[in-house]
XYZ file of C-alpha atoms in Angstrom:
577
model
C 6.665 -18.172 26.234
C 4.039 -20.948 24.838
C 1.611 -20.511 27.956
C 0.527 -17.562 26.074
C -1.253 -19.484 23.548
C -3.286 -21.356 26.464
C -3.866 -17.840 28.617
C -4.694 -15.613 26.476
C -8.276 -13.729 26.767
C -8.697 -14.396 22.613
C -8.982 -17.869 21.524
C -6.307 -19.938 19.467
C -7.570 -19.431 15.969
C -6.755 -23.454 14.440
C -7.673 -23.189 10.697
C -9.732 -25.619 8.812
C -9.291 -27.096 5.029
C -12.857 -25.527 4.429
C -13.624 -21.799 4.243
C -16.386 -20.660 6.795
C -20.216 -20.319 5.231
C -21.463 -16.815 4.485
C -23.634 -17.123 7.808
C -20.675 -18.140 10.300
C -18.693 -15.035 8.586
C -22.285 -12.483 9.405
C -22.266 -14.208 12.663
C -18.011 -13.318 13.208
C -18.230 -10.475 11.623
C -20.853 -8.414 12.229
C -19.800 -5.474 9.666
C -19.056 -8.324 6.861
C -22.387 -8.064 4.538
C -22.546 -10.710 2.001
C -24.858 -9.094 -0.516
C -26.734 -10.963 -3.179
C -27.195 -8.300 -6.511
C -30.774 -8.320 -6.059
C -31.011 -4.983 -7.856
C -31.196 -4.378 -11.287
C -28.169 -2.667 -11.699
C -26.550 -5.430 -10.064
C -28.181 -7.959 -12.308
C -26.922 -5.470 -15.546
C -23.373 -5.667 -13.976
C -23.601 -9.037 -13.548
C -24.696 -9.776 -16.812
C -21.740 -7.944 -17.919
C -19.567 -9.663 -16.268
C -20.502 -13.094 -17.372
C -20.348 -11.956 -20.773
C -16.796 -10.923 -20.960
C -16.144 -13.950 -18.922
C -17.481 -16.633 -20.940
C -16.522 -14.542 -24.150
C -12.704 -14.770 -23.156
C -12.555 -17.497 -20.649
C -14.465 -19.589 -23.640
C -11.800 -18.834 -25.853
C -8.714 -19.815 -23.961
C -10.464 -23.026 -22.669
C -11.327 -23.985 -25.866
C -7.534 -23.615 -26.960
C -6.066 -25.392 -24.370
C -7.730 -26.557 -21.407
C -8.902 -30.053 -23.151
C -5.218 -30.887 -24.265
C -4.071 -29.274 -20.323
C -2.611 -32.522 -17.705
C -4.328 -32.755 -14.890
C -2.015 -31.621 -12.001
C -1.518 -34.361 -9.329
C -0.421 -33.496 -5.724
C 2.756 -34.422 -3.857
C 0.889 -33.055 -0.792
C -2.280 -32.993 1.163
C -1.957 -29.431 0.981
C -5.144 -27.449 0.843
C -6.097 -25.744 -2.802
C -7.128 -22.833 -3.097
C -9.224 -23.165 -6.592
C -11.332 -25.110 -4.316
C -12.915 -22.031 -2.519
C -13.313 -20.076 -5.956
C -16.743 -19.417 -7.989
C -16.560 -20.912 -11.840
C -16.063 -17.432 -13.364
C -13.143 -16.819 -10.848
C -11.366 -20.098 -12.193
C -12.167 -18.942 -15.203
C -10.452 -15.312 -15.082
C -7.442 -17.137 -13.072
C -7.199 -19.320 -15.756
C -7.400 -16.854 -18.233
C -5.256 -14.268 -16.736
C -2.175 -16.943 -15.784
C -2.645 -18.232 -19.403
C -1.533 -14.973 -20.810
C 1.189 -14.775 -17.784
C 2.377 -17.605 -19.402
C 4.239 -15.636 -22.247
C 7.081 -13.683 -21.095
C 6.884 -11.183 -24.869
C 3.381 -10.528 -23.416
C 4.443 -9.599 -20.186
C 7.312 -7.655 -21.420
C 4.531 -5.425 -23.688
C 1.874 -5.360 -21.103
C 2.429 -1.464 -20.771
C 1.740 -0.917 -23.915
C -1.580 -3.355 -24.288
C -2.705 -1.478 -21.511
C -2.197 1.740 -23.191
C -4.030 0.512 -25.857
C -6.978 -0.430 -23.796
C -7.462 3.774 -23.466
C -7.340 4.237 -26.762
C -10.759 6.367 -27.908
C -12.992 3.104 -29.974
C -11.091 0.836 -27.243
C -11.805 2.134 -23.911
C -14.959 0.447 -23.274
C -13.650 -2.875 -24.473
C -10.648 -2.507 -23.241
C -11.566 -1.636 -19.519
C -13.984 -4.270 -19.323
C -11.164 -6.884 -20.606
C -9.111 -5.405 -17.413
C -11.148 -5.400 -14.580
C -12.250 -8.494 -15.263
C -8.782 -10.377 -15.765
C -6.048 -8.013 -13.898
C -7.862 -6.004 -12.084
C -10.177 -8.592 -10.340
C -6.952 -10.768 -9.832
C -4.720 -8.659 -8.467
C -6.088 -5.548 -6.696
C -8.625 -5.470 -3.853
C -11.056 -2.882 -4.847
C -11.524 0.474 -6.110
C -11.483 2.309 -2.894
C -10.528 1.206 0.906
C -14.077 1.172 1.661
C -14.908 -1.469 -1.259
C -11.625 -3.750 -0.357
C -13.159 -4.205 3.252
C -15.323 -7.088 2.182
C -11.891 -8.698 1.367
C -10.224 -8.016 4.538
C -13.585 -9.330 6.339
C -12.840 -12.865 4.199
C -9.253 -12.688 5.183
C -9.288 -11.770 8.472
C -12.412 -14.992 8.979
C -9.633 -17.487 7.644
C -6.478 -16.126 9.672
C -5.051 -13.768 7.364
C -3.783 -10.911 7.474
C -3.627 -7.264 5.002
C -0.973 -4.959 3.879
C -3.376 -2.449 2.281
C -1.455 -0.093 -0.360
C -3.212 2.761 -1.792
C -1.277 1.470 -5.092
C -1.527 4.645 -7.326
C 1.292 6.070 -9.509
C 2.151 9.390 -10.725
C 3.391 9.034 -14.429
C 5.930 11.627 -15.546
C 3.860 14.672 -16.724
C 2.141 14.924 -13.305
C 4.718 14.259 -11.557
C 6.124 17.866 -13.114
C 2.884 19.820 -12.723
C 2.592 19.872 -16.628
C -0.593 18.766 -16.860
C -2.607 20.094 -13.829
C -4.433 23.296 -13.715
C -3.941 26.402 -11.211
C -6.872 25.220 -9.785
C -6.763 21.431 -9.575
C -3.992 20.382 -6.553
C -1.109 18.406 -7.279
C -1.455 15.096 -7.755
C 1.242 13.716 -4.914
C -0.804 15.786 -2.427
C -4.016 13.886 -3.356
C -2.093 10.508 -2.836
C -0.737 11.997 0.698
C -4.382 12.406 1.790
C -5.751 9.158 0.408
C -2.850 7.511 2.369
C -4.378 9.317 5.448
C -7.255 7.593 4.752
C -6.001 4.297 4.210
C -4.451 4.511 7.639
C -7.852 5.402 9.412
C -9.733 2.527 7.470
C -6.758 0.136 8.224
C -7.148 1.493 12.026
C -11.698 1.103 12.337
C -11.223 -2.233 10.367
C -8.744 -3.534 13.772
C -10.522 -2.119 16.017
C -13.667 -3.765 14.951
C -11.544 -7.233 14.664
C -9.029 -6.668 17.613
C -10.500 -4.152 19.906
C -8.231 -1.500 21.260
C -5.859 -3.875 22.029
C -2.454 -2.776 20.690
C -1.011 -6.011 20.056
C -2.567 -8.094 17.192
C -3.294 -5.795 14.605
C -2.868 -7.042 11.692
C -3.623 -4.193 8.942
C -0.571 -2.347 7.782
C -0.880 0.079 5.309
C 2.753 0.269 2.635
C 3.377 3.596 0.605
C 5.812 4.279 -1.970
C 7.877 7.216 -1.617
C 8.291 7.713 -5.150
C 4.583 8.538 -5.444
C 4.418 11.144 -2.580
C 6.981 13.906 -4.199
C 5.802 15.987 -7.588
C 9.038 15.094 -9.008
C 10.576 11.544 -8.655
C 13.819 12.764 -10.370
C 14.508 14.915 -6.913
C 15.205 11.734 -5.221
C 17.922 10.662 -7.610
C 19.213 14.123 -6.900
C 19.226 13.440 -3.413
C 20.502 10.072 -3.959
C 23.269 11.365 -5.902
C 24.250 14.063 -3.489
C 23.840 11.373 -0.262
C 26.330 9.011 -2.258
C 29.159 11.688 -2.787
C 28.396 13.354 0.727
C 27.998 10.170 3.702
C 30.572 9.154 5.672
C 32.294 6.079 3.670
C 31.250 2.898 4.886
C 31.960 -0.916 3.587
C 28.092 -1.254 2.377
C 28.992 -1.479 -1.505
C 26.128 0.825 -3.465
C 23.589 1.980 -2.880
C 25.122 2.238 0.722
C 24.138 2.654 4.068
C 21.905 5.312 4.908
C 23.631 7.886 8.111
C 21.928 9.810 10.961
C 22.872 12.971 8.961
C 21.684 12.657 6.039
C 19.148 14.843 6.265
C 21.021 17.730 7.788
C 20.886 19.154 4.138
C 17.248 20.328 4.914
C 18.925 22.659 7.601
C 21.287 23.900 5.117
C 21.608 26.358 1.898
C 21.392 24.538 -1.343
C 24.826 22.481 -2.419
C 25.627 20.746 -5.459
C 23.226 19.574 -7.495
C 20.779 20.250 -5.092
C 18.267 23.620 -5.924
C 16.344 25.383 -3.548
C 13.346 24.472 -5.123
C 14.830 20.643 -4.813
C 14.916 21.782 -0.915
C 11.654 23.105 -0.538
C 10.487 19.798 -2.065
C 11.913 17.738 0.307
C 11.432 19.019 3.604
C 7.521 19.340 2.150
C 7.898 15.714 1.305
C 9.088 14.803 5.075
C 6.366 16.910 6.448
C 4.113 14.574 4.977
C 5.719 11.440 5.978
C 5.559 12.760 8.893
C 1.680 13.695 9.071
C 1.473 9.856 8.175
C 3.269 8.353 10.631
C 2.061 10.263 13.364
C -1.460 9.426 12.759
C -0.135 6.210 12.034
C 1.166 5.885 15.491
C -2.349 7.157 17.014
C -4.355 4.808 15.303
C -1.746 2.219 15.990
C -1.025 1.203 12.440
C 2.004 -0.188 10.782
C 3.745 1.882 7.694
C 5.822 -0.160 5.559
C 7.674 1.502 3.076
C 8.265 -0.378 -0.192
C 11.781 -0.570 -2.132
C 12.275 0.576 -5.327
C 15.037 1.225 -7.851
C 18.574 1.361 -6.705
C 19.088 5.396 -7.802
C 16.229 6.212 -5.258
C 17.225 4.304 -2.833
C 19.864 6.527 -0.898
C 17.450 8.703 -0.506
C 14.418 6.192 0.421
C 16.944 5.160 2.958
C 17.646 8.240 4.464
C 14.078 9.231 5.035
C 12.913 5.727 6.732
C 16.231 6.156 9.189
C 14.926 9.505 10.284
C 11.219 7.753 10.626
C 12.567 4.849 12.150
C 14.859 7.356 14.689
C 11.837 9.168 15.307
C 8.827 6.661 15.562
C 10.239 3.362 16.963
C 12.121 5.134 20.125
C 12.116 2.260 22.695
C 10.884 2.907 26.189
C 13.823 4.424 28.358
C 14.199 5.871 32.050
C 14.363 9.270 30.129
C 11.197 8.402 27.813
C 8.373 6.430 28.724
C 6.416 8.516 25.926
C 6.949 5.889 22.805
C 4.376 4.387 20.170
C 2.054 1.194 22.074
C 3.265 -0.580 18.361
C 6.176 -1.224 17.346
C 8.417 -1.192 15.343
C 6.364 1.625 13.982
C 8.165 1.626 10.729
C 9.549 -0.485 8.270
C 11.893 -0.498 5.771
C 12.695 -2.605 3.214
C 15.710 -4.724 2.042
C 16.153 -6.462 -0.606
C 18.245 -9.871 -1.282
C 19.244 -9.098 -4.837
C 20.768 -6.569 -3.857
C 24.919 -7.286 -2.722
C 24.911 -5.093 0.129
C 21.816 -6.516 1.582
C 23.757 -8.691 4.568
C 25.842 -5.594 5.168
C 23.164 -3.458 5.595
C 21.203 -5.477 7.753
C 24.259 -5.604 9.966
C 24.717 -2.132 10.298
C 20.985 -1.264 10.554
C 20.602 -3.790 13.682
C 23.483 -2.218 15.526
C 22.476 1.462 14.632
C 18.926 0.578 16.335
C 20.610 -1.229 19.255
C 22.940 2.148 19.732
C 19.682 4.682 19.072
C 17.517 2.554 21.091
C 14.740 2.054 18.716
C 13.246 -0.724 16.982
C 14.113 -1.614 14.086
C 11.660 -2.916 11.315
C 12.578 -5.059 8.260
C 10.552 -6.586 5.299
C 12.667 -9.091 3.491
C 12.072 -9.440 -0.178
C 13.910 -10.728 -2.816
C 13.283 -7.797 -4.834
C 11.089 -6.579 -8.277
C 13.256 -4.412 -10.270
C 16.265 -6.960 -10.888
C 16.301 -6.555 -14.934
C 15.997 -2.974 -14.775
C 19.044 -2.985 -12.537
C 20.713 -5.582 -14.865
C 20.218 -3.120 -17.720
C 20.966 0.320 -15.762
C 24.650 -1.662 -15.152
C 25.224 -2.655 -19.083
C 23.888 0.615 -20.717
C 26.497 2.314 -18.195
C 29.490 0.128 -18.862
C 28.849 0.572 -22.791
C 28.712 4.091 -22.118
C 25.475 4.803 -22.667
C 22.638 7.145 -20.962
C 21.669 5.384 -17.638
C 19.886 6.013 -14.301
C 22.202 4.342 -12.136
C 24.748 6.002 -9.882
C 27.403 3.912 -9.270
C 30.745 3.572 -10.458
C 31.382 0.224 -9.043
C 32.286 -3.025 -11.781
C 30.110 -5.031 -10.615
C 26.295 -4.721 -11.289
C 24.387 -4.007 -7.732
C 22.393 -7.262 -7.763
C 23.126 -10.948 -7.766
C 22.991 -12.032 -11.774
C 21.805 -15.726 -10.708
C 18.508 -16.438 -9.062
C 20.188 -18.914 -6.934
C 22.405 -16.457 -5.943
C 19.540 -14.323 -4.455
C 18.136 -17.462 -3.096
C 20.680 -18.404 -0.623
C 21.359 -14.879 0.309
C 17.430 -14.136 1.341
C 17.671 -17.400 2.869
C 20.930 -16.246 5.187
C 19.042 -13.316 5.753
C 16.082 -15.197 7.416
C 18.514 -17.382 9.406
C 20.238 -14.075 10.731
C 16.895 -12.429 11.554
C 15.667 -15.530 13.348
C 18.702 -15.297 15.481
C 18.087 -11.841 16.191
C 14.568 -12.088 17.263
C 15.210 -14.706 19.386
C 17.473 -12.610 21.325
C 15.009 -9.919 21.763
C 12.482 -12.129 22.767
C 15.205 -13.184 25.603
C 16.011 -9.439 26.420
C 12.253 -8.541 26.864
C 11.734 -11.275 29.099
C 14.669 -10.504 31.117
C 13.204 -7.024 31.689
C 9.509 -8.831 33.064
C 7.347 -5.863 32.506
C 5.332 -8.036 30.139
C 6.353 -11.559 30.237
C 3.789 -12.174 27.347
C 4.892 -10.317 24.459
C 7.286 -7.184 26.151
C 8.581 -4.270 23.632
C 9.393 -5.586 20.601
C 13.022 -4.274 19.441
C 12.525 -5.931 16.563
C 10.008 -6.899 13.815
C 10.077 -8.660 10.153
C 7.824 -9.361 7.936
C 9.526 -12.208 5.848
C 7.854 -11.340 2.034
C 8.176 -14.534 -0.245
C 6.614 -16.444 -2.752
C 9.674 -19.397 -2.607
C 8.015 -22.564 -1.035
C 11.783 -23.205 0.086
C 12.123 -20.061 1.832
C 8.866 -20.542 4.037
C 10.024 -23.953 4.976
C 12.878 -21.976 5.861
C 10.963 -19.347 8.082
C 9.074 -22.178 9.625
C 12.281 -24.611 10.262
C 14.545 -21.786 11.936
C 11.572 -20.614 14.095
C 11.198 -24.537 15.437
C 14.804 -24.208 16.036
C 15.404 -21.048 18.256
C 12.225 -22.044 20.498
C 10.135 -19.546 19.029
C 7.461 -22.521 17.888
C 6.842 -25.615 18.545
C 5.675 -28.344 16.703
C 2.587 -30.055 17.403
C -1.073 -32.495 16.292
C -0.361 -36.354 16.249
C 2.628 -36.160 13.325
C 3.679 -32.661 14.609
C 2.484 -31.125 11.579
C 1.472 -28.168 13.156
C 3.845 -25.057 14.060
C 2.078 -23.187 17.480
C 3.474 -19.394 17.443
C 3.071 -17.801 20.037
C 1.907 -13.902 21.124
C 5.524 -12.397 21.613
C 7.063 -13.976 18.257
C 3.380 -12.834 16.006
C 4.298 -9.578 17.768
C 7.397 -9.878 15.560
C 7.280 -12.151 12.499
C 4.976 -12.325 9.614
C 5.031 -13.822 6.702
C 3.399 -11.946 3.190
C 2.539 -13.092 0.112
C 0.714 -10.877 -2.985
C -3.081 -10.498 -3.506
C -3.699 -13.092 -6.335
C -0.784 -14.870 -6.422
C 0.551 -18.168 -4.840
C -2.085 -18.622 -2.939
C -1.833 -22.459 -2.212
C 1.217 -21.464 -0.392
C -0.577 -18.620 1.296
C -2.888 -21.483 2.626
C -0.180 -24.127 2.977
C 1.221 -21.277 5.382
C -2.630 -20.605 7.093
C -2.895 -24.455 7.731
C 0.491 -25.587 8.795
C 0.846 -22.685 12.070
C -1.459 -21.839 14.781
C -1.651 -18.883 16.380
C -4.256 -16.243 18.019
C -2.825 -13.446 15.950
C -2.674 -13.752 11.796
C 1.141 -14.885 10.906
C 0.283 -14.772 7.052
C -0.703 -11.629 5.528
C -1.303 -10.530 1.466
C -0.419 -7.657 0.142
C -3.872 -6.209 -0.709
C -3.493 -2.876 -3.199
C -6.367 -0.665 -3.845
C -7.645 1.816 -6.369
C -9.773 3.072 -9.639
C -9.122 1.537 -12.347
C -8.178 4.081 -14.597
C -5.634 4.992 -11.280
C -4.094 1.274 -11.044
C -3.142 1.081 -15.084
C 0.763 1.772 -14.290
C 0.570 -0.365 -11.372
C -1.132 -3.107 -13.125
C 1.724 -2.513 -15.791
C 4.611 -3.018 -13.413
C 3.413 -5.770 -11.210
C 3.451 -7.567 -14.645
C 7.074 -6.921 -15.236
C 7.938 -6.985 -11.494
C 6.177 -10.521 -11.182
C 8.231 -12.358 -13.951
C 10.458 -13.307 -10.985
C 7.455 -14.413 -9.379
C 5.886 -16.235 -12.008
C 8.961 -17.050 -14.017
C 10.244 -20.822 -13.668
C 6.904 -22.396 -14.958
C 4.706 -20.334 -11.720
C 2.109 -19.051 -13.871
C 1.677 -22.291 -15.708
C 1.327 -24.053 -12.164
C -0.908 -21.265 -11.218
C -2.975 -22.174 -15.029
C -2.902 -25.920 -15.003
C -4.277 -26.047 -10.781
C -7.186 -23.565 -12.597
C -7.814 -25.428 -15.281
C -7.738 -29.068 -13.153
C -10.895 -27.694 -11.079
C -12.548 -26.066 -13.810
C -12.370 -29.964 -15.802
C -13.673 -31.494 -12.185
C -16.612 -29.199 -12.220
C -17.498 -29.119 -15.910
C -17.431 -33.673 -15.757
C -17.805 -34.302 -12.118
C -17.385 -38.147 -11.748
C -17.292 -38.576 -15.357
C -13.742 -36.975 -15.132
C -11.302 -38.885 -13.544
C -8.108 -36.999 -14.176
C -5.828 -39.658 -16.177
């Protein structure tokens, strides 16, 4: 398995503590164009920029970077804040500082609202791109994030690029959109189509056509791709009172015919219109993945809330049944990637270990790949409130019946569950690894029957990751103290590990540092779009990261910002007692 790292025709990529210079990355990366704003609109914009960045980042220095401990490491590991400009330290800084408060957080939707307020839209939008925005999304189009996948890609990394664009409620009904203008979820389908073929140039200027390596995935959420959201809980609901009862408590296990009702005349709560919807909505996911599979791109599909989730389930089975089919003697005709697609189970979640059963033993019985991303999940207070309003008998989204809430109620609960999780799919990849190279087609990486992409920001859980890999012979450790994990081709073909654009990022390179190997193991989560068309995102990655950054994160995250900007400001004269 290891000679692969020694054979192979592209060279073991072994990271350094420094970032390469803007000349090695023209000299890499031919189509990587580090542009100085020589023009005058790029001076304006520049000026701009510095201006709402010394206006605000002067503001929450002054109130409490001078009083702000110095932060004082436990390891050589590398920091990040080291590679940053001073106005990026200063927007981190400022934008973790205001992280910090969880009643902020909690009211970022409407702060944001206010932001596009007429007499505050200027102001406002200037105040977001250059905190939020900047921080957490990659660009305003696919074209403008590939800069950042250049600078990724130069130090080992890795993308998941998300067209990260939401339809709010009166679009997502047609009640705003003209006869003329198209709906809104169509748009998103075709921009999605373009993601993929920018995602698919961007490897093949990196990898070649090789079909192993690639290391650009493109994740869509299905809520976004239907004109009416509230047809999936529909479908949820019907999917719940209609499978074949299994022991996976809510929100089940998805079955091979669920979507038989797409064949069928309209039951239950289900209209005709609701119909029509759907099987439009699968078309599209299936436009997707087939180009997908051309271009020899990854689709991840994201999780969301627990009353969509029967049906989110559902539709990545029949994906998953479709576009992961493993080689046979009947079939030779299969996608050169896989798995193709991936779904998405969360830890919080009680059924999680269930349903990871089940789904490995459905794929070994279809004979398809099967294609996980492990999270702990985003939406665990929503869920926590969907259970209470219900038990008090109040309105609520949620569609089970069951006593107990669906999630864990303690963090460490989750914690040891994603954690078993990882252990189990460890186990599991190192018996396809053992299957494929029983088979000796391809003694260096095979058919993959299985792939995860482990998504944590839990320093714990990556030790984890790493540890368990060491263990079942799928790395080695190596360097003089064996501080090194080597990974080779046919277990990158199958793990990855994925942390958020803008966040954790000393893990991220912690991660980079500690592994070799020729293909990217660590990827971020890189999401894309206008501004004006990232606003609810922006909103809900605030509320979905208070797991993230709850637990003093975001004031580790401020105070490692605010130790570099002190370093720079007094060079020697700051000593950092």
């Amino acid at each position: 398995m290891f000679k692969g790292l020694r054979i192979s025709s592209r060279p073991i990529v072994i990271q350094a503590s420094r970032p390469p210079s803007r000349s090695s990355l023209r000299t890499a990366f031919p189509r990587y164009q580090c542009r100085s704003s020589s023009s005058s609109s790029g001076q304006d914009s520049m000026k701009k920029r510095w201006t709402i960045c010394l206006f605000f980042g002067g503001t929450l220095l002054a109130t409490g970077l001078v009083s702000m401990p110095i932060i004082q490491a436990e390891a050589p590991a590398p920091d990040p804040t080291k590679e940053m400009t001073f106005s990026e330290l200063v927007r981190a800084y400022a934008v973790f500082t205001m992280c910090s408060f969880p009643t902020l957080v909690d009211n970022s939707p409407r702060l944001l609202q206010l932001a596009t307020l007429p007499g505050l839209r200027w102001f406002g939008e200037r105040f977001v791109r250059w905190t939020f925005f900047d921080q957490f999304v990659g660009g305003d189009t696919a074209e403008k994030t590939l800069p950042l996948l250049y600078k990724l890609r130069a130090v080992n990394k890795g993308a998941l690029f998300a067209y990260s664009v939401e339809v709010d409620e009166s679009e997502a009904t047609g009640s705003t959109l003209s006869k003329k203008e198209p709906s809104p979820h169509k748009r998103i389908v075709e921009e999605i189509i373009h993601c993929v073929d920018v995602a698919a140039n961007f490897e093949d200027g990196v990898s070649g056509k090789f079909h192993s390596g690639r290391r650009t995935w493109v994740a869509i959420k299905m809520s976004a791709l239907i004109p009416d959201a509230n047809v999936l809980v529909k479908f949820s609901s019907h999917l719940l009172n209609t499978r074949p009862k299994r022991s996976v408590v809510y929100p089940g296990c998805p079955h091979s015919s669920d979507l038989d009702i797409l064949d069928k005349p309209p039951t239950g709560t289900l209209t005709a219109k609701d119909i029509a919807e759907l099987r439009d909505f699968r078309s599209d996911l299936v436009r997707i993945c087939e180009l997908a599979q051309e271009r020899g791109v990854k689709i991840i599909v994201d999780a969301e809330y627990s009353w969509y989730q029967p049906a989110i389930d559902a539709l990545t089975l029949s994906l998953s049944r479709q576009f992961n089919k493993l080689p046979s003697r009947e079939n030779q005709n299969t996608s050169a990637v896989q798995p193709l697609i991936y779904g998405t189970y969360q830890a919080y979640l009680r059924r999680t270990p269930e349903l990871l059963a089940q789904s490995l033993a459905d794929a070994k019985a279809g004979n398809y790949a099967l294609g996980v991303k492990l999270v702990r999940g985003a939406y665990h207070s929503f869920e926590v409130a969907a259970h209470k309003a219900q038990f008090e008998g109040k309105p609520s989204h949620l569609l089970s019946s069951e006593p107990s809430p669906p999630v864990w109620l303690t963090k460490s609960e989750t914690d040891d569950r994603y954690n078993a999780c990882v252990r189990m799919l460890v186990r599991k990849i190192r018996e396809d690894v053992d299957v494929q190279q029983r088979k000796g087609k391809d003694k260096r990486t095979g058919t993959p029957g299985l792939g995860v992409l482990f998504g944590t920001h839990n320093w714990e859980s990556c030790d984890v990751i790493l540890r368990e890999l060491v263990k079942s012979r799928l790395a080695i450790k190596s360097g003089r103290n064996e501080e090194l994990v080597m990974v080779p081709d046919d277990v990158t073909e199958r793990v990855a590990i994925g942390q958020l654009y803008g966040m954790c990022d000393d893990l991220t390179n912690h991660l980079v540092n500690s592994t070799v190997s020729n293909t990217p193991l660590i990827i971020k989560y890189v999401p894309y779009g206008a501004l004006s068309e990232v606003m609810p995102y922006l909103s809900r990655r605030a509320i979905e990261n208070k797991s993230v950054l709850g637990e003093g994160a975001a004031t580790v995250e401020r105070r490692r910002a605010a130790d570099e900007i002190k370093k720079r400001l007094f060079g020697s004269w700051y000593t950092g007692k």
